[in-house]
């Protein structure tokens, strides 16, 4: 059976596309046939993060409008087996993403893929609502920072009222929290909201904590999902998150500071 | 682990604590307005206007809280008039 998972946040720049790329790649690596769909019409970027920007011929809106079929628009990932990308359109017509069109494409994807990862645009406009509307499950990406947490709470409200499941009176879709750009050092100094703080405010289950890491920018520079950088802290944290998503029980790493020696302690800060 | 200099620092509110408290307040308020009926913000505004005909109060003078118990909905309105002159 196929699962539609929306990666959402409300606020922009918190790491939705990075997370979509990492989770989709991670799921495919575990042998699950996965499609990752860019819903950010007009501001396509998932293709860049996945490193397939030069292979885009047709896009999501082309498929909705019948200018191309799904098979023509899906890009097969070159690094990872079982992984396909459906790029967003660069059209400036925000109305292009019709509910019927999105439903048709997602239904067709559901027949072939185990997981459909929907990379939501920022905000709460049509693209974001459409990315969430048909979802079975949500991953809410949040930075430990006031505006991001507030917007995530707003998005949780939308998930519980403006999705197909909500409108049909089914159980609310499960939402998982993924904290990104976490700095255990700054948390210890009292300069950053902790994992517990964010979780207490949003009160949803924790899927993972991705540390602030140079590896993320390096990966996006190279057009490679950071989960493939298995040496990096962020790559390992995403791998853990994928394992948890698949039901494995893994302890959270990278949420406490490294033990410092006596000199480190004396000269800290 | 505390460094030796931490013991001489005055105990003060960290910025993370301030952030958490501010978030808890705003998130609670936004959640209650989200779950309530659409007319609540308008009602809140008009109540403030009526009170201000008689007493000058701040924007936070009227606190509304909607709760449901079974089939019954209770709208609790708290009006703070401030210090006695």
PDB file of N, CA and C in Angstrom, chain A residues 119-155:
ATOM      1  N   UNK A 119       7.078  17.624  -1.260  1.00  0.00           N
ATOM      2  CA  UNK A 119       7.877  18.736  -0.756  1.00  0.00           C
ATOM      3  C   UNK A 119       7.043  20.004  -0.855  1.00  0.00           C
ATOM      4  N   UNK A 120       6.560  20.488   0.288  1.00  0.00           N
ATOM      5  CA  UNK A 120       5.657  21.638   0.313  1.00  0.00           C
ATOM      6  C   UNK A 120       6.419  22.948   0.146  1.00  0.00           C
ATOM      7  N   UNK A 121       5.813  23.921  -0.524  1.00  0.00           N
ATOM      8  CA  UNK A 121       6.392  25.267  -0.485  1.00  0.00           C
ATOM      9  C   UNK A 121       6.142  25.911   0.873  1.00  0.00           C
ATOM     10  N   UNK A 122       6.832  27.015   1.152  1.00  0.00           N
ATOM     11  CA  UNK A 122       6.579  27.762   2.391  1.00  0.00           C
ATOM     12  C   UNK A 122       5.217  28.435   2.294  1.00  0.00           C
ATOM     13  N   UNK A 123       4.759  28.934   3.432  1.00  0.00           N
ATOM     14  CA  UNK A 123       3.499  29.670   3.446  1.00  0.00           C
ATOM     15  C   UNK A 123       2.298  28.763   3.600  1.00  0.00           C
ATOM     16  N   UNK A 124       1.112  29.374   3.470  1.00  0.00           N
ATOM     17  CA  UNK A 124      -0.110  28.582   3.601  1.00  0.00           C
ATOM     18  C   UNK A 124      -1.018  28.847   2.404  1.00  0.00           C
ATOM     19  N   UNK A 125      -0.388  29.093   1.249  1.00  0.00           N
ATOM     20  CA  UNK A 125      -1.143  29.326   0.014  1.00  0.00           C
ATOM     21  C   UNK A 125      -1.434  27.991  -0.664  1.00  0.00           C
ATOM     22  N   UNK A 126      -1.947  28.084  -1.886  1.00  0.00           N
ATOM     23  CA  UNK A 126      -2.429  26.896  -2.583  1.00  0.00           C
ATOM     24  C   UNK A 126      -1.416  25.744  -2.658  1.00  0.00           C
ATOM     25  N   UNK A 127      -0.163  26.061  -3.028  1.00  0.00           N
ATOM     26  CA  UNK A 127       0.838  25.010  -3.172  1.00  0.00           C
ATOM     27  C   UNK A 127       1.009  24.219  -1.882  1.00  0.00           C
ATOM     28  N   UNK A 128       1.075  24.942  -0.767  1.00  0.00           N
ATOM     29  CA  UNK A 128       1.254  24.287   0.533  1.00  0.00           C
ATOM     30  C   UNK A 128       0.005  23.488   0.908  1.00  0.00           C
ATOM     31  N   UNK A 129      -1.166  24.060   0.624  1.00  0.00           N
ATOM     32  CA  UNK A 129      -2.410  23.361   0.967  1.00  0.00           C
ATOM     33  C   UNK A 129      -2.562  22.100   0.116  1.00  0.00           C
ATOM     34  N   UNK A 130      -2.188  22.193  -1.161  1.00  0.00           N
ATOM     35  CA  UNK A 130      -2.300  21.031  -2.048  1.00  0.00           C
ATOM     36  C   UNK A 130      -1.308  19.932  -1.658  1.00  0.00           C
ATOM     37  N   UNK A 131      -0.107  20.340  -1.252  1.00  0.00           N
ATOM     38  CA  UNK A 131       0.896  19.349  -0.838  1.00  0.00           C
ATOM     39  C   UNK A 131       0.387  18.558   0.367  1.00  0.00           C
ATOM     40  N   UNK A 132      -0.384  19.234   1.234  1.00  0.00           N
ATOM     41  CA  UNK A 132      -0.846  18.587   2.464  1.00  0.00           C
ATOM     42  C   UNK A 132      -2.179  17.874   2.292  1.00  0.00           C
ATOM     43  N   UNK A 133      -2.986  18.330   1.330  1.00  0.00           N
ATOM     44  CA  UNK A 133      -4.391  17.929   1.293  1.00  0.00           C
ATOM     45  C   UNK A 133      -4.594  16.404   1.255  1.00  0.00           C
ATOM     46  N   UNK A 134      -3.830  15.717   0.417  1.00  0.00           N
ATOM     47  CA  UNK A 134      -4.061  14.277   0.223  1.00  0.00           C
ATOM     48  C   UNK A 134      -3.149  13.404   1.100  1.00  0.00           C
ATOM     49  N   UNK A 135      -2.397  14.044   1.992  1.00  0.00           N
ATOM     50  CA  UNK A 135      -1.372  13.305   2.742  1.00  0.00           C
ATOM     51  C   UNK A 135      -1.975  12.308   3.738  1.00  0.00           C
ATOM     52  N   UNK A 136      -1.242  11.204   3.929  1.00  0.00           N
ATOM     53  CA  UNK A 136      -1.588  10.225   4.966  1.00  0.00           C
ATOM     54  C   UNK A 136      -0.807  10.499   6.235  1.00  0.00           C
ATOM     55  N   UNK A 137       0.265  11.256   6.100  1.00  0.00           N
ATOM     56  CA  UNK A 137       1.197  11.454   7.199  1.00  0.00           C
ATOM     57  C   UNK A 137       1.957  12.755   6.939  1.00  0.00           C
ATOM     58  N   UNK A 138       2.406  13.429   7.991  1.00  0.00           N
ATOM     59  CA  UNK A 138       3.126  14.690   7.797  1.00  0.00           C
ATOM     60  C   UNK A 138       4.412  14.703   8.601  1.00  0.00           C
ATOM     61  N   UNK A 139       5.444  15.298   8.010  1.00  0.00           N
ATOM     62  CA  UNK A 139       6.661  15.591   8.762  1.00  0.00           C
ATOM     63  C   UNK A 139       6.787  17.105   8.816  1.00  0.00           C
ATOM     64  N   UNK A 140       6.744  17.645  10.041  1.00  0.00           N
ATOM     65  CA  UNK A 140       6.790  19.089  10.220  1.00  0.00           C
ATOM     66  C   UNK A 140       8.224  19.488  10.573  1.00  0.00           C
ATOM     67  N   UNK A 141       8.829  20.263   9.685  1.00  0.00           N
ATOM     68  CA  UNK A 141      10.227  20.669   9.865  1.00  0.00           C
ATOM     69  C   UNK A 141      10.253  21.999  10.611  1.00  0.00           C
ATOM     70  N   UNK A 142      11.003  22.022  11.713  1.00  0.00           N
ATOM     71  CA  UNK A 142      11.005  23.200  12.580  1.00  0.00           C
ATOM     72  C   UNK A 142      12.420  23.545  13.006  1.00  0.00           C
ATOM     73  N   UNK A 143      12.762  24.824  12.968  1.00  0.00           N
ATOM     74  CA  UNK A 143      14.016  25.282  13.571  1.00  0.00           C
ATOM     75  C   UNK A 143      13.725  25.673  15.024  1.00  0.00           C
ATOM     76  N   UNK A 144      14.705  25.506  15.913  1.00  0.00           N
ATOM     77  CA  UNK A 144      14.477  25.884  17.316  1.00  0.00           C
ATOM     78  C   UNK A 144      14.516  27.402  17.466  1.00  0.00           C
ATOM     79  N   UNK A 145      13.500  28.051  16.961  1.00  0.00           N
ATOM     80  CA  UNK A 145      13.494  29.515  16.863  1.00  0.00           C
ATOM     81  C   UNK A 145      12.031  29.926  16.879  1.00  0.00           C
ATOM     82  N   UNK A 146      11.717  31.080  17.496  1.00  0.00           N
ATOM     83  CA  UNK A 146      10.308  31.395  17.795  1.00  0.00           C
ATOM     84  C   UNK A 146       9.392  31.439  16.564  1.00  0.00           C
ATOM     85  N   UNK A 147       9.828  32.087  15.486  1.00  0.00           N
ATOM     86  CA  UNK A 147       8.894  32.229  14.362  1.00  0.00           C
ATOM     87  C   UNK A 147       8.644  30.885  13.689  1.00  0.00           C
ATOM     88  N   UNK A 148       9.662  30.052  13.631  1.00  0.00           N
ATOM     89  CA  UNK A 148       9.485  28.743  13.023  1.00  0.00           C
ATOM     90  C   UNK A 148       8.536  27.865  13.838  1.00  0.00           C
ATOM     91  N   UNK A 149       8.678  27.899  15.167  1.00  0.00           N
ATOM     92  CA  UNK A 149       7.822  27.075  16.029  1.00  0.00           C
ATOM     93  C   UNK A 149       6.371  27.540  15.930  1.00  0.00           C
ATOM     94  N   UNK A 150       6.178  28.851  15.943  1.00  0.00           N
ATOM     95  CA  UNK A 150       4.827  29.375  15.835  1.00  0.00           C
ATOM     96  C   UNK A 150       4.187  28.968  14.501  1.00  0.00           C
ATOM     97  N   UNK A 151       4.948  29.104  13.403  1.00  0.00           N
ATOM     98  CA  UNK A 151       4.404  28.745  12.090  1.00  0.00           C
ATOM     99  C   UNK A 151       4.116  27.243  12.002  1.00  0.00           C
ATOM    100  N   UNK A 152       4.947  26.443  12.650  1.00  0.00           N
ATOM    101  CA  UNK A 152       4.703  25.001  12.658  1.00  0.00           C
ATOM    102  C   UNK A 152       3.397  24.686  13.361  1.00  0.00           C
ATOM    103  N   UNK A 153       3.134  25.404  14.452  1.00  0.00           N
ATOM    104  CA  UNK A 153       1.878  25.177  15.174  1.00  0.00           C
ATOM    105  C   UNK A 153       0.689  25.559  14.294  1.00  0.00           C
ATOM    106  N   UNK A 154       0.852  26.646  13.578  1.00  0.00           N
ATOM    107  CA  UNK A 154      -0.192  27.080  12.634  1.00  0.00           C
ATOM    108  C   UNK A 154      -0.424  25.992  11.583  1.00  0.00           C
ATOM    109  N   UNK A 155       0.676  25.443  11.084  1.00  0.00           N
ATOM    110  CA  UNK A 155       0.570  24.400  10.060  1.00  0.00           C
ATOM    111  C   UNK A 155      -0.097  23.140  10.633  1.00  0.00           C
TER     112      UNK A 155
END
